[in-house]
Coordinates of C-alpha atoms in Angstrom, one line a residue:
X27 CA 98.9 90.7 101.5
X28 CA 97.6 91.3 105.0
X29 CA 95.3 94.2 105.9
X30 CA 94.9 94.7 109.7
X31 CA 91.9 96.7 110.8
X32 CA 92.3 97.4 114.5
X33 CA 93.7 99.1 117.5
X34 CA 97.0 101.0 118.1
X35 CA 98.0 101.6 121.7
X36 CA 100.9 102.5 123.9
X37 CA 101.3 100.0 126.7
X38 CA 102.4 100.7 130.3
X39 CA 103.6 97.3 131.6
X40 CA 104.0 96.7 135.3
X41 CA 105.9 93.7 136.7
X42 CA 104.1 92.8 139.9
X43 CA 104.3 90.0 142.6
X44 CA 100.6 89.3 141.9
X45 CA 97.7 90.8 139.9
X46 CA 95.9 93.4 142.1
X47 CA 92.6 92.5 143.6
X48 CA 89.7 95.0 143.9
X49 CA 90.8 97.9 146.2
X50 CA 94.4 96.7 146.4
X51 CA 97.6 98.6 145.6
X52 CA 100.5 96.4 144.6
X53 CA 104.0 97.7 144.3
X54 CA 106.4 96.4 141.7
X55 CA 110.0 97.0 140.9
X56 CA 109.7 98.4 137.4
X57 CA 107.6 99.7 134.5
X58 CA 108.1 99.4 130.8
X59 CA 106.6 101.5 128.0
X60 CA 106.0 99.7 124.7
X61 CA 103.8 100.0 121.6
X62 CA 100.8 97.7 121.7
X63 CA 97.1 97.3 120.8
X64 CA 95.8 94.0 119.5
X65 CA 95.6 95.3 115.9
X66 CA 99.1 96.7 115.9
X67 CA 100.5 93.6 117.6
X68 CA 99.0 91.4 115.0
X69 CA 100.3 93.6 112.2
X70 CA 103.8 93.4 113.6
X71 CA 103.5 89.6 114.1
X72 CA 102.5 89.1 110.4
X73 CA 105.2 91.5 109.2
X74 CA 107.9 89.9 111.2
X75 CA 106.8 86.5 109.9
X76 CA 107.5 87.9 106.4
X77 CA 104.1 89.3 105.3
X78 CA 103.4 92.5 103.4
X79 CA 101.1 94.3 105.8
X80 CA 98.9 97.4 105.7
X81 CA 97.6 98.8 109.0
X82 CA 94.2 100.6 109.2
X83 CA 93.6 102.4 112.5
X84 CA 93.9 105.7 114.4
X85 CA 96.2 107.5 116.8
X86 CA 95.9 110.9 118.5
X87 CA 97.7 114.1 117.7
X88 CA 99.7 113.7 120.9
X89 CA 103.0 112.8 122.4
X90 CA 102.1 109.1 122.6
X91 CA 101.5 108.6 118.9
X92 CA 105.1 108.2 117.7
X93 CA 105.8 105.7 120.5
X94 CA 102.7 103.7 119.5
X95 CA 103.8 103.5 115.9
X96 CA 107.6 103.0 116.2
X97 CA 107.7 99.2 115.9
X98 CA 105.1 99.1 113.2
X99 CA 107.4 101.4 111.2
X100 CA 110.3 99.2 112.1
X101 CA 108.6 96.1 110.8
X102 CA 107.9 97.8 107.5
X103 CA 104.1 98.0 107.9
X104 CA 102.3 100.4 105.6
X105 CA 100.8 103.2 107.8
X106 CA 99.3 105.4 105.1
X107 CA 95.8 104.4 106.3
X108 CA 96.5 105.3 110.0
X109 CA 94.7 108.6 110.7
X110 CA 95.5 111.1 113.4
X111 CA 92.5 112.4 115.3
X112 CA 91.7 114.8 118.1
X113 CA 91.3 112.1 120.8
X114 CA 94.2 110.7 122.8
X115 CA 96.2 107.8 121.5
X116 CA 94.9 104.5 123.0
X117 CA 96.7 103.4 126.1
X118 CA 96.8 100.2 128.0
X119 CA 97.9 99.4 131.6
X120 CA 99.2 95.8 131.8
X121 CA 99.9 94.0 135.1
X122 CA 102.1 90.9 134.7
X123 CA 102.8 88.4 137.6
X124 CA 105.8 86.1 138.0
X125 CA 104.1 83.3 136.1
X126 CA 103.6 85.5 133.1
X127 CA 99.8 85.9 133.5
X128 CA 98.4 89.3 133.0
X129 CA 95.5 91.7 133.5
X130 CA 94.9 94.6 131.1
X131 CA 92.9 97.8 131.3
X132 CA 92.6 99.9 128.1
X133 CA 91.7 103.5 127.5
X134 CA 90.5 103.3 123.8
X135 CA 90.9 106.9 122.9
X136 CA 91.6 107.4 119.2
X137 CA 90.7 103.8 118.4
X138 CA 87.0 104.6 118.8
X139 CA 87.4 107.0 115.7
X140 CA 88.5 104.2 113.4
X141 CA 86.0 103.6 110.6
X142 CA 85.6 101.2 107.6
X143 CA 86.0 103.9 105.0
X144 CA 89.7 104.2 105.9
X145 CA 90.2 101.0 103.9
X146 CA 89.4 101.7 100.3
X147 CA 87.8 99.1 98.0
X148 CA 91.1 98.7 96.0
X149 CA 92.7 97.3 99.2
X150 CA 90.3 94.4 99.4
X151 CA 90.2 91.5 96.9
X152 CA 91.0 87.8 96.5
X153 CA 94.7 88.4 97.2
X154 CA 94.0 90.1 100.6
X155 CA 93.6 88.5 104.0
X156 CA 91.7 90.9 106.3
X157 CA 92.5 90.6 110.0
X158 CA 90.2 92.2 112.7
X159 CA 89.8 92.3 116.4
X160 CA 87.3 94.0 118.7
X161 CA 89.2 97.1 120.1
X162 CA 87.7 99.4 117.4
X163 CA 83.9 100.1 116.9
X164 CA 82.0 96.9 116.2
X165 CA 79.9 98.5 113.5
X166 CA 83.0 99.5 111.6
X167 CA 84.4 96.0 111.8
X168 CA 81.0 94.5 110.6
X169 CA 80.9 96.9 107.7
X170 CA 84.4 96.0 106.6
X171 CA 83.8 92.3 107.0
X172 CA 80.8 92.5 104.7
X173 CA 82.8 94.5 102.1
X174 CA 85.7 92.1 102.3
X175 CA 83.3 89.1 101.7
X176 CA 81.9 90.7 98.6
X177 CA 85.4 91.5 97.3
X178 CA 86.5 87.9 97.8
X179 CA 89.0 88.5 100.6
X180 CA 89.9 86.0 103.3
X181 CA 88.6 87.2 106.7
X182 CA 90.3 86.3 110.0
X183 CA 88.5 87.6 113.1
X184 CA 89.9 87.5 116.6
X185 CA 86.8 88.2 118.7
X186 CA 88.9 89.8 121.4
X187 CA 87.8 91.3 123.7
X188 CA 84.5 89.4 123.4
X189 CA 82.0 91.8 121.9
X190 CA 78.7 91.5 119.9
X191 CA 78.8 91.4 116.1
X192 CA 75.7 90.9 113.9
X193 CA 75.4 87.2 113.1
X194 CA 75.6 87.9 109.3
X195 CA 79.0 89.4 109.8
X196 CA 80.2 86.5 111.9
X197 CA 79.0 84.1 109.3
X198 CA 81.0 86.0 106.6
X199 CA 84.3 85.2 108.5
X200 CA 86.5 82.5 107.2
X201 CA 88.5 81.8 110.4
X202 CA 87.3 82.8 113.9
X203 CA 89.9 82.8 116.7
X204 CA 88.8 82.9 120.3
X205 CA 90.2 82.0 123.7
X206 CA 88.2 80.0 126.2
X207 CA 86.7 83.1 127.8
X208 CA 85.7 84.7 124.5
X209 CA 84.4 81.3 123.2
X210 CA 82.2 80.9 126.3
X211 CA 80.8 84.5 125.9
X212 CA 80.1 83.9 122.2
X213 CA 78.4 80.5 123.0
X214 CA 76.1 82.2 125.5
X215 CA 75.3 84.9 123.0
X216 CA 74.6 82.4 120.3
X217 CA 72.9 79.9 122.6
X218 CA 75.0 77.0 121.7
X219 CA 77.8 74.9 123.2
X220 CA 81.2 76.4 123.7
X221 CA 83.4 73.9 122.0
X222 CA 85.1 74.7 118.7
X223 CA 82.9 72.1 116.9
X224 CA 79.7 73.5 118.4
X225 CA 80.6 77.1 117.6
X226 CA 81.6 76.1 114.0
X227 CA 78.3 74.2 113.5
X228 CA 76.3 77.1 114.9
X229 CA 77.9 79.6 112.5
X230 CA 77.5 77.6 109.3
X231 CA 80.7 75.6 109.3
X232 CA 83.3 78.4 109.4
X233 CA 86.7 77.5 110.8
X234 CA 87.0 78.1 114.6
X235 CA 90.3 78.1 116.4
X236 CA 89.7 77.9 120.2
X237 CA 93.0 78.7 122.0
X238 CA 93.5 77.2 125.4
X239 CA 96.8 78.7 126.6
X240 CA 99.2 76.0 127.9
X241 CA 96.6 73.3 126.8
X242 CA 97.0 74.2 123.1
X243 CA 94.1 74.8 120.7
X244 CA 91.0 73.1 119.5
X245 CA 90.2 73.5 115.9
X246 CA 87.0 72.8 113.9
X247 CA 86.3 73.4 110.2
X248 CA 84.5 71.8 107.3
X249 CA 87.4 69.4 107.0
X250 CA 87.1 68.0 110.5
X251 CA 88.1 68.8 114.1
X252 CA 91.4 68.3 115.9
X253 CA 93.6 69.4 118.8
X254 CA 96.9 71.2 118.4
X255 CA 99.1 70.7 121.5
X256 CA 101.0 73.6 122.9
X257 CA 104.7 73.8 122.9
X258 CA 106.1 73.1 126.4
X259 CA 107.8 76.2 127.7
X260 CA 108.4 78.2 130.9
X261 CA 106.4 81.5 130.1
X262 CA 107.8 84.9 131.1
X263 CA 105.1 87.1 129.8
X264 CA 101.9 86.0 127.9
X265 CA 100.8 89.6 127.0
X266 CA 101.3 89.4 123.2
X267 CA 101.0 85.7 122.7
X268 CA 97.5 85.6 121.4
X269 CA 98.1 88.5 119.0
X270 CA 101.3 86.9 117.8
X271 CA 99.3 83.7 117.2
X272 CA 96.7 85.5 115.1
X273 CA 99.2 87.5 113.0
X274 CA 101.3 84.5 112.1
X275 CA 98.2 82.4 111.5
X276 CA 96.8 85.0 109.1
X277 CA 100.1 85.3 107.2
X278 CA 100.5 81.5 106.8
X279 CA 96.9 81.2 105.5
X280 CA 97.6 84.1 103.1
X281 CA 100.6 82.1 101.8
X282 CA 98.3 79.2 101.0
X283 CA 99.1 76.9 104.0
X284 CA 96.5 74.6 105.3
X285 CA 94.7 75.6 108.5
X286 CA 96.5 72.8 110.3
X287 CA 99.9 73.9 109.1
X288 CA 99.1 77.6 109.8
X289 CA 98.0 76.8 113.4
X290 CA 101.1 74.8 114.0
X291 CA 103.4 77.6 112.9
X292 CA 101.4 80.2 114.9
X293 CA 101.6 78.0 118.0
X294 CA 105.4 77.9 117.7
X295 CA 105.7 81.6 117.2
X296 CA 103.3 82.3 120.2
X297 CA 105.3 80.0 122.4
X298 CA 108.5 81.8 121.6
X299 CA 106.8 85.2 122.2
X300 CA 105.8 84.0 125.7
X301 CA 109.5 83.3 126.6
X302 CA 110.3 87.1 126.4
X303 CA 109.0 90.1 128.4
X304 CA 106.9 92.7 126.8
X305 CA 104.2 93.1 124.2
X306 CA 105.2 94.0 120.6
X307 CA 108.9 93.8 121.4
X308 CA 108.5 90.1 122.3
X309 CA 107.1 89.1 118.9
X310 CA 109.6 86.9 117.0
X311 CA 111.0 87.4 113.5
X312 CA 110.6 84.7 110.8
X313 CA 114.2 83.6 111.3
X314 CA 113.8 83.3 115.1
X315 CA 110.6 81.2 114.6
X316 CA 112.3 79.1 112.0
X317 CA 115.2 78.4 114.4
X318 CA 112.8 77.6 117.2
X319 CA 110.8 75.1 115.1
X320 CA 114.0 73.5 113.9
X321 CA 114.9 72.9 117.5

């Protein structure tokens, strides 16, 4: 099964003629309100791809919480380990331009109250794939990674947004997913090159997936290195593409697929996600991805 330890937000999405620059106000025709958060998005992506998923996170005791959880519930994600706390539910303001590119500001709120003890030991084990991002406290993520390693779980870490983790926790990860910005930040922090191969070598040979948007992804592991090309599409909104990629990747690995096969499936799902507006609502179902792959 998939256990996602991460953020749960409500997203305010603004369609704008261009991303605002410093000091600039930009008027757009519309605003959408959708559930989001990297953790929740990845949980929905895995569940819609057919996985059994448990979400570990936090929301506020406020009017935003139900909206933030609605698509997780709809996807059948187990929410028994989502706690309600006194802080506000996390909220993100997302600006999207006509090319589908975005800029995001996040008020973390309740996500900062998420802690590793919300995931009990029985949840971790050889049959579990643990998925993490960096929108909850880093020390909590590091603690859970260490516990998962001892328990024999597979660990997939999306180092997004780029944030510091102790090197022993990084080395306990099975698959590290970063984009070019995050990979560059991590390379500077580790004082190594920013390619997938160099990051993998520096971290003891763990598998690294370096996503490059429309240029596809570079992958390095103990089995070698290769490039996975992107699917040629006309993007509408890239907001949830990275999270869709991670959730589907984790599910396919959990099913026993090779890293290469899992990356290929995740690439197709993320491409389909980009062809729709929105965040969680744009993530495809397993049937939709199957049809897209079949052509």
